[in-house]
């Protein structure tokens, strides 16, 4: 069935971004973070494309995502970032999923399971170096060091931590976390180490260790705030004008009558809204779409299924019922749209929803 909104995902650009990040991180290995449906781009398409580019290690957030990924990539290494859910060890093993163990209970449960099982999957240890969400606290790492029996049955394939402020290279917390990670890794059994997300890769070699874990940069999003984004765009969003009307001065547009036309205006309605990741706040802060290179501002509130744009002054030959306009693409990045909505590209990508016609292309250059 036809839809008036199209999401185009360039798998060639995704693969090229993987190759680019892998080159920046070498000799460290480069994994791919594909949680949240590969940041909204579609796990079924993105994961095989990344594997095709040479990626062997994948991170997801939940066991459900991991099982979906296992069907796609039977021999990939798959880590579950949320850790070990209570009582789930057997299920992880059934799908050869590696839990990222982040507290003493998880380690206790996994260790017991491993001791009772022939060949359990390997596992990662997550050390907290300043995020205070998941991960072993310093005291717990020291306890593991003092009591090696606790970890003895566990085959540790990775020791990792996560950076809180890597998007700001000037933040001193980066160096603090790096120092803490080095100190705590030295207390644990020798295993490959991993600290860097996308932004961490750009902090330099000291942050790369043995494995880097980019997410957003693979999908073309901005990793380092305020710096030029070197990645290739992966996602573009277009919508087809559903209707155009002339609106008199003084008349209002949309919910809350939040916008009033000051002059005679031509208003076009597009069949996308906040249910499609065009977040409601974008309407308040001067976001625009592009019609054959002409900017057209959002006017009125973003509704669930529709947005309204001002096309006054754009030639009718370009702005007419059925014309395709760009919401995200050459003229407007995902991060531009995010800034207008007071958020980050990550939130736009993971909010795209499933109403678009999704078109997968494999790139042009
Ligand atoms: C999401 C996530 C990543 C990827 O982060 P990006 O900023 O998207 O590169 C890496 N590591 C962990 C632990 C994560 O949760």
Coordinates of C-alpha atoms and ligand atoms in Angstrom, one line a residue:
X1 CA 0.0 0.0 0.0
X2 CA 1.2 3.5 -0.9
X3 CA 2.2 5.8 1.9
X4 CA 2.9 9.5 1.8
X5 CA 6.0 9.2 3.9
X6 CA 9.2 7.5 3.0
X7 CA 12.3 6.5 5.1
X8 CA 15.3 5.8 3.0
X9 CA 18.2 3.9 4.6
X10 CA 21.5 3.8 2.9
X11 CA 23.1 0.5 3.8
X12 CA 26.1 1.4 1.7
X13 CA 26.7 4.4 3.9
X14 CA 26.2 2.3 7.0
X15 CA 28.9 -0.2 5.8
X16 CA 31.2 2.7 4.9
X17 CA 30.8 4.2 8.3
X18 CA 31.7 0.9 9.9
X19 CA 34.8 0.7 7.8
X20 CA 35.7 4.3 8.6
X21 CA 35.3 3.8 12.4
X22 CA 37.2 0.4 12.2
X23 CA 40.1 2.2 10.6
X24 CA 40.1 5.0 13.2
X25 CA 40.1 2.4 16.0
X26 CA 42.7 0.0 14.6
X27 CA 44.5 -2.0 15.8
X28 CA 41.5 -2.3 18.2
X29 CA 38.6 -4.3 16.9
X30 CA 35.3 -2.6 16.0
X31 CA 32.0 -3.9 17.2
X32 CA 28.6 -2.5 16.3
X33 CA 25.8 -1.5 18.7
X34 CA 22.5 -2.4 17.2
X35 CA 20.1 -2.0 20.1
X36 CA 16.7 -0.4 19.6
X37 CA 16.2 -1.9 16.1
X38 CA 19.6 -0.7 15.0
X39 CA 18.8 2.8 16.1
X40 CA 15.6 2.8 14.2
X41 CA 17.1 1.8 10.9
X42 CA 15.9 -1.9 11.0
X43 CA 17.9 -4.7 12.6
X44 CA 17.0 -7.2 9.8
X45 CA 18.8 -5.0 7.2
X46 CA 21.4 -3.2 9.2
X47 CA 23.0 -6.2 11.0
X48 CA 23.7 -8.2 7.9
X49 CA 25.1 -5.1 6.2
X50 CA 27.4 -4.5 9.2
X51 CA 28.5 -8.2 9.2
X52 CA 29.1 -7.9 5.5
X53 CA 31.5 -5.0 6.2
X54 CA 33.4 -7.2 8.6
X55 CA 31.8 -6.7 11.9
X56 CA 31.9 -9.8 14.1
X57 CA 30.8 -8.5 17.6
X58 CA 27.4 -7.0 18.3
X59 CA 25.9 -5.3 21.3
X60 CA 22.1 -5.2 21.9
X61 CA 20.3 -3.9 25.0
X62 CA 17.8 -6.7 25.7
X63 CA 17.6 -10.5 25.4
X64 CA 14.6 -10.1 23.0
X65 CA 16.8 -8.0 20.6
X66 CA 19.6 -10.6 21.0
X67 CA 17.3 -13.5 19.9
X68 CA 16.2 -11.5 16.9
X69 CA 19.8 -10.8 16.0
X70 CA 20.9 -14.5 16.5
X71 CA 18.4 -15.5 13.8
X72 CA 20.0 -13.1 11.4
X73 CA 23.7 -13.9 12.3
X74 CA 24.1 -17.4 13.6
X75 CA 27.9 -17.1 14.2
X76 CA 28.2 -13.5 15.5
X77 CA 29.3 -12.7 19.1
X78 CA 26.3 -11.1 20.7
X79 CA 26.5 -9.2 24.0
X80 CA 23.4 -8.2 26.0
X81 CA 24.1 -4.8 27.6
X82 CA 21.2 -4.9 30.1
X83 CA 23.0 -7.8 31.8
X84 CA 21.5 -11.0 33.1
X85 CA 17.8 -11.0 33.8
X86 CA 16.9 -13.0 37.0
X87 CA 16.5 -16.7 36.1
X88 CA 17.4 -16.2 32.4
X89 CA 20.8 -17.8 32.2
X90 CA 19.4 -20.9 30.5
X91 CA 17.8 -18.8 27.8
X92 CA 21.0 -16.9 27.2
X93 CA 22.9 -20.1 26.8
X94 CA 20.2 -21.6 24.5
X95 CA 20.9 -18.7 22.0
X96 CA 24.6 -18.4 22.7
X97 CA 24.2 -14.9 24.1
X98 CA 26.8 -13.3 26.3
X99 CA 25.5 -11.3 29.3
X100 CA 27.3 -8.1 30.3
X101 CA 27.4 -8.9 34.0
X102 CA 27.2 -5.7 36.1
X103 CA 26.6 -6.6 39.7
X104 CA 27.4 -9.3 42.3
X105 CA 24.0 -11.0 42.0
X106 CA 24.3 -11.4 38.2
X107 CA 27.9 -12.7 38.6
X108 CA 26.7 -15.2 41.3
X109 CA 23.8 -16.4 39.2
X110 CA 25.9 -16.8 36.1
X111 CA 28.8 -18.4 37.9
X112 CA 26.5 -21.0 39.4
X113 CA 25.0 -21.7 36.0
X114 CA 28.4 -22.0 34.4
X115 CA 29.6 -24.4 37.1
X116 CA 26.6 -26.7 36.4
X117 CA 26.8 -26.5 32.6
X118 CA 29.1 -28.1 30.1
X119 CA 30.0 -25.2 27.8
X120 CA 28.2 -22.0 28.8
X121 CA 28.6 -18.8 26.7
X122 CA 31.4 -16.4 27.5
X123 CA 30.4 -13.2 29.4
X124 CA 31.5 -9.6 29.8
X125 CA 32.1 -7.8 33.1
X126 CA 30.8 -4.3 33.3
X127 CA 32.7 -1.9 35.6
X128 CA 31.1 1.3 36.6
X129 CA 33.6 4.2 36.3
X130 CA 31.2 7.1 36.9
X131 CA 27.8 6.5 35.2
X132 CA 26.0 5.0 38.2
X133 CA 23.5 3.0 36.2
X134 CA 24.9 -0.5 35.6
X135 CA 28.3 -2.0 36.4
X136 CA 30.4 -3.2 39.3
X137 CA 31.4 -0.5 41.8
X138 CA 35.0 -0.2 42.8
X139 CA 34.5 -2.1 46.1
X140 CA 32.9 -5.0 44.2
X141 CA 35.8 -5.2 41.8
X142 CA 38.2 -5.3 44.7
X143 CA 36.1 -8.1 46.3
X144 CA 36.3 -10.1 43.1
X145 CA 40.0 -9.6 43.0
X146 CA 40.4 -10.8 46.6
X147 CA 38.1 -13.8 46.1
X148 CA 39.0 -15.3 42.7
X149 CA 36.7 -18.3 43.3
X150 CA 33.7 -16.0 42.7
X151 CA 34.6 -15.7 39.0
X152 CA 36.4 -19.0 38.5
X153 CA 33.6 -20.8 36.5
X154 CA 33.0 -17.7 34.3
X155 CA 34.7 -17.4 31.0
X156 CA 35.3 -13.7 30.8
X157 CA 35.7 -12.5 27.2
X158 CA 35.5 -8.8 27.8
X159 CA 35.9 -6.2 30.6
X160 CA 34.0 -3.0 29.7
X161 CA 32.9 0.4 31.0
X162 CA 30.9 3.2 29.5
X163 CA 31.8 6.9 29.2
X164 CA 29.4 9.5 30.5
X165 CA 30.7 12.7 28.7
X166 CA 32.6 11.5 25.6
X167 CA 30.5 13.8 23.4
X168 CA 32.4 16.7 25.0
X169 CA 36.1 16.1 24.5
X170 CA 36.9 18.9 26.9
X171 CA 35.2 17.3 29.9
X172 CA 37.6 16.2 32.6
X173 CA 35.4 13.3 33.4
X174 CA 36.7 11.5 30.3
X175 CA 40.2 11.3 31.7
X176 CA 38.9 10.4 35.2
X177 CA 36.9 7.5 33.8
X178 CA 39.9 6.4 31.7
X179 CA 42.1 6.3 34.8
X180 CA 39.6 4.4 36.9
X181 CA 39.1 1.9 34.1
X182 CA 42.8 1.2 33.8
X183 CA 43.1 0.8 37.6
X184 CA 40.1 -1.5 37.9
X185 CA 40.9 -3.6 34.8
X186 CA 44.3 -4.4 36.4
X187 CA 42.5 -6.1 39.3
X188 CA 40.4 -8.4 37.2
X189 CA 41.4 -11.6 35.2
X190 CA 43.1 -10.6 32.0
X191 CA 40.6 -10.2 29.2
X192 CA 40.1 -7.9 26.2
X193 CA 38.9 -4.4 27.4
X194 CA 36.4 -2.0 25.9
X195 CA 35.6 1.6 26.9
X196 CA 34.7 3.7 23.8
X197 CA 31.3 4.3 22.3
X198 CA 31.2 6.4 19.1
X199 CA 32.4 9.6 20.7
X200 CA 35.0 7.7 22.7
X201 CA 36.6 6.6 19.4
X202 CA 37.3 10.3 18.6
X203 CA 39.0 10.9 22.0
X204 CA 42.0 9.0 20.7
X205 CA 44.0 5.8 21.1
X206 CA 44.2 5.8 24.9
X207 CA 40.4 5.2 24.8
X208 CA 40.3 2.4 22.2
X209 CA 41.7 -0.6 24.2
X210 CA 40.9 -3.9 22.4
X211 CA 37.3 -3.3 21.2
X212 CA 35.3 -0.2 20.5
X213 CA 31.5 -0.1 20.6
X214 CA 30.1 2.6 18.2
X215 CA 26.4 3.1 17.8
X216 CA 25.2 6.5 16.7
X217 CA 28.2 7.2 14.4
X218 CA 27.5 4.1 12.3
X219 CA 24.0 5.5 11.6
X220 CA 25.4 8.8 10.5
X221 CA 24.5 10.7 13.7
X222 CA 26.6 13.3 15.4
X223 CA 28.9 11.7 18.1
X224 CA 30.9 14.7 19.2
X225 CA 28.8 17.8 19.9
X226 CA 29.7 21.0 18.1
X227 CA 32.3 19.4 15.8
X228 CA 31.9 18.7 12.1
X229 CA 30.3 15.3 11.7
X230 CA 32.7 13.1 9.5
X231 CA 30.2 10.3 9.1
X232 CA 28.1 9.6 6.0
X233 CA 24.3 10.2 6.4
X234 CA 22.4 6.9 6.5
X235 CA 18.8 8.0 7.0
X236 CA 16.6 10.4 5.0
X237 CA 13.0 11.2 5.5
X238 CA 10.6 12.5 2.8
X239 CA 6.9 13.2 2.8
X240 CA 4.4 14.0 0.1
X241 CA 2.3 17.1 0.3
X242 CA -1.3 16.0 1.1
X243 CA -3.0 19.3 0.6
X244 CA -2.3 23.0 0.1
X245 CA -4.6 25.8 1.2
X246 CA -4.6 29.6 1.2
X247 CA -5.0 31.0 4.7
X248 CA -6.0 34.6 5.5
X249 CA -4.2 36.9 7.9
X250 CA -5.4 36.4 11.5
X251 CA -6.5 32.8 10.9
X252 CA -4.8 30.1 13.1
X253 CA -3.3 26.7 12.2
X254 CA -3.6 23.5 14.1
X255 CA -4.2 22.5 17.7
X256 CA -4.3 25.2 20.3
X257 CA -4.5 27.7 17.5
X258 CA -0.9 28.2 18.5
X259 CA 0.1 29.8 15.2
X260 CA -1.7 32.8 13.6
X261 CA -0.9 33.9 10.0
X262 CA 0.2 37.5 9.9
X263 CA 0.0 37.7 6.1
X264 CA -1.9 35.8 3.4
X265 CA -0.2 32.4 3.4
X266 CA 0.0 29.1 1.5
X267 CA 0.0 26.3 4.0
X268 CA 0.9 22.7 3.0
X269 CA 0.0 19.6 5.1
X270 CA 2.4 16.6 5.3
X271 CA 1.3 13.1 6.4
X272 CA 3.9 12.7 9.2
X273 CA 3.7 13.7 12.8
X274 CA 5.1 12.9 16.2
X275 CA 4.1 9.2 15.9
X276 CA 6.7 9.1 13.1
X277 CA 9.5 10.7 15.2
X278 CA 8.9 14.3 14.1
X279 CA 8.8 15.3 17.7
X280 CA 6.2 17.8 18.9
X281 CA 8.7 20.3 20.1
X282 CA 10.1 20.7 16.6
X283 CA 7.1 22.8 15.7
X284 CA 7.9 25.4 18.4
X285 CA 11.5 26.1 17.5
X286 CA 11.8 27.0 13.8
X287 CA 12.4 23.6 12.2
X288 CA 11.9 23.5 8.4
X289 CA 11.6 21.1 5.5
X290 CA 13.2 21.5 2.1
X291 CA 11.2 21.6 -1.2
X292 CA 13.7 21.3 -4.1
X293 CA 16.2 23.3 -2.0
X294 CA 13.6 25.9 -0.8
X295 CA 13.3 26.0 3.0
X296 CA 9.7 25.9 4.3
X297 CA 9.2 26.4 8.0
X298 CA 7.0 24.3 10.3
X299 CA 4.0 26.4 11.4
X300 CA 1.5 25.4 14.1
X301 CA 1.8 22.4 16.4
X302 CA 3.1 19.0 15.2
X303 CA 0.2 16.6 15.5
X304 CA 0.3 12.8 15.8
X305 CA -0.1 12.2 12.1
X306 CA 0.4 15.6 10.4
X307 CA 2.5 18.7 10.2
X308 CA 1.8 22.0 8.5
X309 CA 4.5 24.0 6.7
X310 CA 4.4 27.5 5.2
X311 CA 5.1 27.3 1.4
X312 CA 4.2 30.9 0.7
X313 CA 6.6 32.2 -2.1
X314 CA 7.7 28.7 -3.2
X315 CA 6.7 28.2 -6.9
X316 CA 3.6 26.1 -7.3
X317 CA 5.4 24.0 -9.8
X318 CA 7.5 22.7 -6.8
X319 CA 5.0 23.0 -3.9
X320 CA 1.8 21.1 -5.0
X321 CA -0.2 18.2 -3.9
X322 CA 1.9 15.0 -4.3
X323 CA 5.3 16.8 -4.3
X324 CA 7.9 15.2 -2.1
X325 CA 9.6 17.3 0.5
X326 CA 12.7 16.6 2.5
X327 CA 12.5 16.5 6.3
X328 CA 15.9 14.8 6.7
X329 CA 18.4 14.6 3.9
X330 CA 21.0 16.6 2.1
X331 CA 19.8 20.0 3.5
X332 CA 18.7 18.9 6.9
X333 CA 20.5 16.4 9.1
X334 CA 18.9 14.2 11.7
X335 CA 20.8 16.3 14.2
X336 CA 19.5 19.5 12.8
X337 CA 15.9 18.2 13.3
X338 CA 16.9 17.0 16.8
X339 CA 18.3 20.5 17.8
X340 CA 15.0 22.1 16.8
X341 CA 13.2 19.6 18.9
X342 CA 15.5 20.2 21.9
X343 CA 16.9 16.7 21.8
X344 CA 19.6 14.5 20.2
X345 CA 19.7 12.6 17.0
X346 CA 19.6 9.3 18.9
X347 CA 16.0 10.2 20.1
X348 CA 14.8 11.1 16.6
X349 CA 16.2 7.9 15.1
X350 CA 14.8 5.6 17.7
X351 CA 11.4 7.4 17.5
X352 CA 10.8 6.9 13.7
X353 CA 8.1 4.3 14.2
X354 CA 6.9 1.8 11.6
X355 CA 4.5 3.8 9.4
X356 CA 7.0 4.9 6.8
X357 CA 7.5 3.1 3.5
X358 CA 11.0 1.9 4.2
X359 CA 13.4 1.9 1.3
X360 CA 16.8 0.3 1.6
X361 CA 19.4 1.4 -0.9
X362 CA 23.0 0.4 -1.1
X363 CA 24.6 3.8 -1.7
X364 CA 25.9 5.6 -4.7
X365 CA 29.5 6.4 -4.0
Ligands
LIG1 C1 24.4 2.6 23.5 C2 25.7 2.2 24.0 C3 26.9 2.3 23.2 C4 26.8 3.0 21.9 O1 26.8 4.4 22.1 P1 26.9 5.5 21.0 O2 27.0 6.8 21.7 O3 25.6 5.4 20.2 O4 28.1 5.2 20.1 C5 28.1 1.8 23.7 N1 28.2 1.2 24.9 C6 27.1 1.1 25.7 C7 27.3 0.5 27.0 C8 25.9 1.6 25.3 O5 24.8 1.5 26.1

